[in-house]
CSV table of C-alpha atoms and ligand atoms in Angstrom, one decimal:
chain,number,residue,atom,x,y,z
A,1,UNK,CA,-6.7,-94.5,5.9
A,2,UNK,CA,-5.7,-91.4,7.8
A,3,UNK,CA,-7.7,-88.5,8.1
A,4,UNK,CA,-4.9,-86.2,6.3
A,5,UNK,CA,-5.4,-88.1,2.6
A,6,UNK,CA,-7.2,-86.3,0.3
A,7,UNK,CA,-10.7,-85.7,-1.3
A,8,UNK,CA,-10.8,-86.9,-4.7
A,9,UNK,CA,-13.1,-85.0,-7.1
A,10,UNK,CA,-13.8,-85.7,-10.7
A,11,UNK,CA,-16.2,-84.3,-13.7
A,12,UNK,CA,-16.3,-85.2,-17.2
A,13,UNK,CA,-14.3,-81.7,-17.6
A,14,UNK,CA,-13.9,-78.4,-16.3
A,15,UNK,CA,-17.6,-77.9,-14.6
A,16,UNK,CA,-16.7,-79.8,-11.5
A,17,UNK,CA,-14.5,-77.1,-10.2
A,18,UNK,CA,-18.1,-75.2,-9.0
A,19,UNK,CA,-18.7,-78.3,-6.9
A,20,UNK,CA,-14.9,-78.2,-6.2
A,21,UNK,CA,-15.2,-74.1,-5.5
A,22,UNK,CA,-17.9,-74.8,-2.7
A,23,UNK,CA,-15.9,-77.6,-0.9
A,24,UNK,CA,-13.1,-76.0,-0.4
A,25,UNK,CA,-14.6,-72.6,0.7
A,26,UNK,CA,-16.4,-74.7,3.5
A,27,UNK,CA,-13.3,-77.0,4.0
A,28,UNK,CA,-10.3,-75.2,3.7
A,29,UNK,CA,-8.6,-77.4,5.9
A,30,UNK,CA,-9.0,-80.6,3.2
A,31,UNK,CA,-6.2,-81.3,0.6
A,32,UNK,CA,-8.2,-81.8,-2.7
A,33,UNK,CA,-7.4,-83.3,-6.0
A,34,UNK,CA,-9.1,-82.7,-9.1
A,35,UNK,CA,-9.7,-85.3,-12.5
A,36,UNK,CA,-11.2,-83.4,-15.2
A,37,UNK,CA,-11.8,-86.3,-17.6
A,38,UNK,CA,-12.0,-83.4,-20.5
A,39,UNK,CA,-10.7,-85.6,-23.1
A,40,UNK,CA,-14.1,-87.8,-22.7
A,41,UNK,CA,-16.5,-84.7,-22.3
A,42,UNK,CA,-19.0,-84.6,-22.9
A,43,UNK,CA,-20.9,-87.3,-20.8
A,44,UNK,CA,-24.1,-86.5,-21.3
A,45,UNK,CA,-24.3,-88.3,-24.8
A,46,UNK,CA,-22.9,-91.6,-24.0
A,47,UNK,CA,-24.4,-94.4,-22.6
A,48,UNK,CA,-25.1,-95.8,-19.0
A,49,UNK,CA,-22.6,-98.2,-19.7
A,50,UNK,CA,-19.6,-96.0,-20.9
A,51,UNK,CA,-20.5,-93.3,-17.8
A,52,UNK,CA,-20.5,-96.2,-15.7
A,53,UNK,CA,-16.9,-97.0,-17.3
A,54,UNK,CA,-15.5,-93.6,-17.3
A,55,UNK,CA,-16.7,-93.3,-13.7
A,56,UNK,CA,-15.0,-96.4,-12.9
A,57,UNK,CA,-11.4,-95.4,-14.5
A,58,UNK,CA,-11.6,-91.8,-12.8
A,59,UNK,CA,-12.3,-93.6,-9.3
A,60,UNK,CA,-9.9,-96.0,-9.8
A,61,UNK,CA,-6.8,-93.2,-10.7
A,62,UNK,CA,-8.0,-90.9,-7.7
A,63,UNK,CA,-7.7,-94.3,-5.2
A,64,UNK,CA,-4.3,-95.0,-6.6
A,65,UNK,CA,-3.7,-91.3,-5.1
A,66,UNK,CA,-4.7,-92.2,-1.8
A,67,UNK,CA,-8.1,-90.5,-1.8
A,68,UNK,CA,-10.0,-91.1,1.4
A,69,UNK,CA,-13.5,-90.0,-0.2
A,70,UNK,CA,-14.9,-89.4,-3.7
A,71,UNK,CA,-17.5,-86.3,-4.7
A,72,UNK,CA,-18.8,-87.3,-8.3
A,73,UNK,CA,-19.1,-83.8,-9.0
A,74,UNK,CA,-21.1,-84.6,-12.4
A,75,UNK,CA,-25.3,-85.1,-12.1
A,76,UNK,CA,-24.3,-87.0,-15.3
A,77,UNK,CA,-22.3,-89.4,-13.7
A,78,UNK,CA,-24.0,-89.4,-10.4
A,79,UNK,CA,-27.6,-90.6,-11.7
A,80,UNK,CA,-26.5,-93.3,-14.0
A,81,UNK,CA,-23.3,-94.6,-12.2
A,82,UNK,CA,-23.0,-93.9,-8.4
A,83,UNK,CA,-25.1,-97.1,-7.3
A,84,UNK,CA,-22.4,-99.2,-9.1
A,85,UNK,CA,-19.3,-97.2,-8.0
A,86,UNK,CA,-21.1,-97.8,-4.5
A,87,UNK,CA,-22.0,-101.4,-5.2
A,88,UNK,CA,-18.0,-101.8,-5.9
A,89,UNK,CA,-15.8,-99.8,-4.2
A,90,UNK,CA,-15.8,-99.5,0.0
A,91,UNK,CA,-15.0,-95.7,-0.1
A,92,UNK,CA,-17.7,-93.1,0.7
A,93,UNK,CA,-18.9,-91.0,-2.6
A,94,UNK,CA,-20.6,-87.9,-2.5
A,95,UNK,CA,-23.1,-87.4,-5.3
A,96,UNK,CA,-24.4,-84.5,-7.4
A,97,UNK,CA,-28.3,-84.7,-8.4
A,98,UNK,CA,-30.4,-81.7,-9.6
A,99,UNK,CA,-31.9,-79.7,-6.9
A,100,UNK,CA,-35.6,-80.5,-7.4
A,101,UNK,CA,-36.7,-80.5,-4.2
A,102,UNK,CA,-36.1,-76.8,-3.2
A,103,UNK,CA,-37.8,-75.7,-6.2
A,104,UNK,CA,-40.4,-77.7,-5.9
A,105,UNK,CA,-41.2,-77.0,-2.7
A,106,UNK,CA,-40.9,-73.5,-3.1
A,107,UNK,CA,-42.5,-72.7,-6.5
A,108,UNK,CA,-45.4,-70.3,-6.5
A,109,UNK,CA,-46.5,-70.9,-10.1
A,110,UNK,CA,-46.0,-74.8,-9.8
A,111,UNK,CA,-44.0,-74.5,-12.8
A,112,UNK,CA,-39.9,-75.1,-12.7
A,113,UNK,CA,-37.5,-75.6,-15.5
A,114,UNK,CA,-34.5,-77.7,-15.3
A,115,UNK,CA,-31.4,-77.5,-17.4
A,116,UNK,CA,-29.3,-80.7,-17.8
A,117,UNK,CA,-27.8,-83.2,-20.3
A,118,UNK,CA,-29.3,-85.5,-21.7
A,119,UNK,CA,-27.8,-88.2,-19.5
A,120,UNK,CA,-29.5,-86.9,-17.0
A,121,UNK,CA,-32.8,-86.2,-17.9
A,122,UNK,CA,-33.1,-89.9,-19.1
A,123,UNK,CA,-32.0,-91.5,-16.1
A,124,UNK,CA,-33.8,-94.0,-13.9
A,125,UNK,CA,-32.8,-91.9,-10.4
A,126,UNK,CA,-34.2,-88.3,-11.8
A,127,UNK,CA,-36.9,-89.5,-13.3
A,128,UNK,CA,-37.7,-91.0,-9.8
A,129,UNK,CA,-37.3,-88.2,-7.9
A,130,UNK,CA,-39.5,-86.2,-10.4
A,131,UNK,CA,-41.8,-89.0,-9.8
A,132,UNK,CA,-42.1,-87.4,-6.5
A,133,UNK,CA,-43.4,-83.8,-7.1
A,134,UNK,CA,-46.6,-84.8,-9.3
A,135,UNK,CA,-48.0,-81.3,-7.9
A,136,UNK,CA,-45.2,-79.6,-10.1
A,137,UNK,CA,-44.8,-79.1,-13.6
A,138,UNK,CA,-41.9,-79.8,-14.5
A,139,UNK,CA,-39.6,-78.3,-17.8
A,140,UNK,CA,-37.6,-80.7,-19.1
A,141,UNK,CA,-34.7,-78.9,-21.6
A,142,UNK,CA,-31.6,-81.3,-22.9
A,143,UNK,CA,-28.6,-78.3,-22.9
A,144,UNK,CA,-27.3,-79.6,-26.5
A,145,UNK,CA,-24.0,-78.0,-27.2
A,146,UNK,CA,-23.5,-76.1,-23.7
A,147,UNK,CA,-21.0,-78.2,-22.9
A,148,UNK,CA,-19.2,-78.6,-25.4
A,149,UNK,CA,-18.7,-74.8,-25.7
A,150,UNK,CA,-17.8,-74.3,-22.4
A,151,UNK,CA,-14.7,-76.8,-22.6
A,152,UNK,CA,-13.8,-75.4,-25.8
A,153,UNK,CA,-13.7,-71.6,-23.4
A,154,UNK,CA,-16.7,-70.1,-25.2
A,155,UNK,CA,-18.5,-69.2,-22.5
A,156,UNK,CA,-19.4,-65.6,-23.6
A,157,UNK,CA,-20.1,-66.6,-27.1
A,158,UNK,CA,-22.7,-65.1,-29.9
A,159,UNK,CA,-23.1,-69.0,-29.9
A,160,UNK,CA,-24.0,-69.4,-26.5
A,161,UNK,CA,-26.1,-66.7,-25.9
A,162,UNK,CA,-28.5,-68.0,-28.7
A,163,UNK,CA,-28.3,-71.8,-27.6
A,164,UNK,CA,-29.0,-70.2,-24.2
A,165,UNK,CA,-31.9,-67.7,-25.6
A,166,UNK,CA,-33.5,-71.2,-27.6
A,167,UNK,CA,-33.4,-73.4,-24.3
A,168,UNK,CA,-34.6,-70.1,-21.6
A,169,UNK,CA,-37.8,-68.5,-23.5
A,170,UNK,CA,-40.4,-71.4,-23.8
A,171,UNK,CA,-39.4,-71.6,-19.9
A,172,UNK,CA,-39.9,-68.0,-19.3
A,173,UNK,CA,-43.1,-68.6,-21.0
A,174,UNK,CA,-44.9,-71.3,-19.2
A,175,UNK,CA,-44.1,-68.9,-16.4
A,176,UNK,CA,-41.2,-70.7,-14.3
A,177,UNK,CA,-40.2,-69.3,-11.1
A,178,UNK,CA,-37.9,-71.2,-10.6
A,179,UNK,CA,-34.6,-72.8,-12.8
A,180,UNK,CA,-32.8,-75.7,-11.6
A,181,UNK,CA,-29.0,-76.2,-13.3
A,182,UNK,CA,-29.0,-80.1,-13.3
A,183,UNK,CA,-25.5,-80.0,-14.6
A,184,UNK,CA,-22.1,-78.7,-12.8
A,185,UNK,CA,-20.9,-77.0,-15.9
A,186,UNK,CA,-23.7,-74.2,-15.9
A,187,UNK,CA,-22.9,-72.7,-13.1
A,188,UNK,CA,-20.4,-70.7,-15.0
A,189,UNK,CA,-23.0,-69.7,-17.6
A,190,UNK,CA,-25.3,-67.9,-14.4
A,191,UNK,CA,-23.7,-64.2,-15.4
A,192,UNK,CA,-25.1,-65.1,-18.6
A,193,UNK,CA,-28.5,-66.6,-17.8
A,194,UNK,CA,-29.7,-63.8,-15.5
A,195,UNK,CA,-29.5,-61.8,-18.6
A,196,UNK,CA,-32.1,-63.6,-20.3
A,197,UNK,CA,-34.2,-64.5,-17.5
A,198,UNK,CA,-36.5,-62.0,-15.7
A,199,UNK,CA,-34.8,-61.1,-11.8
A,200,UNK,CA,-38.0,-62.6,-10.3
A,201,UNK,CA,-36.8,-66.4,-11.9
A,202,UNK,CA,-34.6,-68.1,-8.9
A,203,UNK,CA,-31.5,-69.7,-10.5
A,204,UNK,CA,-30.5,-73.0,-8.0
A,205,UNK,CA,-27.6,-75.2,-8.5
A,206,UNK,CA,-26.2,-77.7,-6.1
A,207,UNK,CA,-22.7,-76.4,-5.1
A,208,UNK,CA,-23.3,-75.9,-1.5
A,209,UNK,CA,-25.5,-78.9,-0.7
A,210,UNK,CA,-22.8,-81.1,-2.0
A,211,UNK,CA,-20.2,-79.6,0.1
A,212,UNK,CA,-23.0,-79.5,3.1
A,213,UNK,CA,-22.9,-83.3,2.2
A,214,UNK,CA,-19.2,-84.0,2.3
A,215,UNK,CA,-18.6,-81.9,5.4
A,216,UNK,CA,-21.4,-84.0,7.3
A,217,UNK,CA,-19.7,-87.6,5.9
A,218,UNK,CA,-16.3,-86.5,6.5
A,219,UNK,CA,-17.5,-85.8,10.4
A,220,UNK,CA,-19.2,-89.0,10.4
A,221,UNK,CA,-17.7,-91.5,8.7
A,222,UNK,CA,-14.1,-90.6,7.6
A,223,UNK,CA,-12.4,-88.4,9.6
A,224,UNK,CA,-11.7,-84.0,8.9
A,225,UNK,CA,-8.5,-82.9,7.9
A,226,UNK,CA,-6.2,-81.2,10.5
A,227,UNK,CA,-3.7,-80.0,8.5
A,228,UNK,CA,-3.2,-76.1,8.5
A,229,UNK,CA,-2.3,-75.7,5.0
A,230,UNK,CA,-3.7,-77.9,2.9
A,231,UNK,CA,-3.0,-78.3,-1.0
A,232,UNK,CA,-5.3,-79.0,-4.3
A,233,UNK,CA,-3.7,-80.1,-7.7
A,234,UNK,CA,-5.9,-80.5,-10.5
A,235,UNK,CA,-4.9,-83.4,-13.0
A,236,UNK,CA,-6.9,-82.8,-17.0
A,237,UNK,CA,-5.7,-85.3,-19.7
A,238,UNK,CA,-6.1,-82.4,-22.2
A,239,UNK,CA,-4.1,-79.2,-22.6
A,240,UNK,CA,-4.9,-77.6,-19.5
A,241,UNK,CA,-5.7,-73.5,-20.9
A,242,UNK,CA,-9.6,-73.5,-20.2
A,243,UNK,CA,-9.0,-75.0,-17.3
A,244,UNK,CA,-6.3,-72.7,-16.1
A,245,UNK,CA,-8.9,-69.6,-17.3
A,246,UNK,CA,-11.5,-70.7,-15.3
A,247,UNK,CA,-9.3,-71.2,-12.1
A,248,UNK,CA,-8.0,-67.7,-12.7
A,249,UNK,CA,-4.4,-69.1,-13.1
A,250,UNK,CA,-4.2,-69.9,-9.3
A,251,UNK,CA,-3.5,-73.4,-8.9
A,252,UNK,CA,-1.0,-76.0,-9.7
A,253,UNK,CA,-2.3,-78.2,-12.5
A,254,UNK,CA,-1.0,-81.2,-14.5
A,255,UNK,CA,-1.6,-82.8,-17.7
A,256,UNK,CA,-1.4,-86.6,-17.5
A,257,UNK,CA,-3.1,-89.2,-19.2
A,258,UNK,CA,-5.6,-91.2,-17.1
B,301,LIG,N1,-20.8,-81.7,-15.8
B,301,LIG,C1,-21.6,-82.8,-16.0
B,301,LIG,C2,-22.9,-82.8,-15.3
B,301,LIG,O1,-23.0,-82.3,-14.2
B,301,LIG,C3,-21.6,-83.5,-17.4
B,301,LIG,C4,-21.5,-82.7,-18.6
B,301,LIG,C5,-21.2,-83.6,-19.7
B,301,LIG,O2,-20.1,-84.1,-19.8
B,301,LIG,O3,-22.1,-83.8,-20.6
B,301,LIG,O4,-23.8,-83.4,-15.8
């Protein structure tokens, strides 16, 4: 392994690139590749076993490129798979969970709503760390049909704004302060949520305390980058438009089955 391999980075889709965004402003230095597994999105409805399957495959193509750490940049993935893609494979992985804790600890009200698949939600690891902050009440809401919009590029939709309306009010009423985005898709839907949500509702995703997290294991255990240009290519095994959008036509991306 040298240190100059890259960071391999994978979603069930499109959403990932947030996490991705965060890394690579804090470590420009890394050459990235990005697997949005779009074909197989949405995650968040399937089983333990099949995200534990998919999460396999996508590990297994981002290895075969030389990859010299993985971020699961998926909460989907991460809290129903990363204890077996730990248990099997010797490369460090970098995990995304919804960001309890801070809002938790920093909720007036004692009241904070989390948005997240279903996945999720249902999963033995969030449901432990929930288990932690008994003091808070917490708002459970299953983002039906965000997903599924966003890869299809309907982000500012009439569609969207009413799933978002549905999912936002019965938080707003049982007086939230504080909404947690347990999913790396909705990051791109924040433009959107502030307009529902009053300004004094915090919006916290995970972004930065993943990169945080890979910059501190990278030190430790694998080695930084010290290349002075460094290079990302994103790989989708669908037709690669949304993707493209979202990334504001910058980077190099390619369509390949995986
Ligand atoms: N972006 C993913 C997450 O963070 C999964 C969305 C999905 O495929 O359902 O949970």
């Amino acid at each position: 392994m040298n240190n100059n391999q890259p960071i391999g980075v994978f979603d069930s889709g499109i959403g990932g690139t947030s996490i991705w965004k965060a890394i690579h402003q804090l470590l420009p230095n890394e050459q990235t590749i990005y697997l949005a597994d779009s074909k197989n999105a949405p995650y968040g409805q399937k089983t333990k076993a099949e995200i534990i399957a998919l999460s396999m495959k996508n590990t297994d193509y981002l290895l075969s490129l030389g990859c010299k750490l993985i971020v699961v940049a998926c909460n989907t993935a991460t809290t129903n798979a990363i204890k077996e893609l730990r248990e099997k494979y010797e490369v460090p992985f970098i995990g995304i969970e919804p960001a309890i804790k801070p809002a938790a600890l920093h909720s007036k009200t004692q009241t904070i709503g989390i948005l997240a698949t279903q996945g999720t939600l249902n999963s033995e690891l969030f449901n432990k760390t929930v288990e932690m902050y008994q003091e808070t009440k917490i708002i459970e809401q299953i983002g039906h049909g965000l997903v599924q919009l966003i890869e299809s590029g309907k982000i500012n939709s009439p569609d969207m704004t009413q799933l978002l309306n549905d999912y936002l009010q019965p938080m707003i009423e049982a007086n939230i302060d504080y909404l947690v985005l347990g999913c790396s898709h909705y990051p791109y839907l924040i433009p959107q949520i502030k307009n529902i949500l009053p300004p004094h509702i915090q919006i916290i995703d995970s972004g930065e305390a993943v990169a945080k997290q890979t910059q501190h294991v990278l030190k430790e255990k694998v080695g930084l980058s010290n290349l002075e240009h460094s290079q990302t290519i994103f790989y989708t095994n669908t037709n690669p438009k949304v993707l493209d959008d979202i990334l504001a036509n910058r980077y190099q991306i390619v369509q390949k089955e995986f």
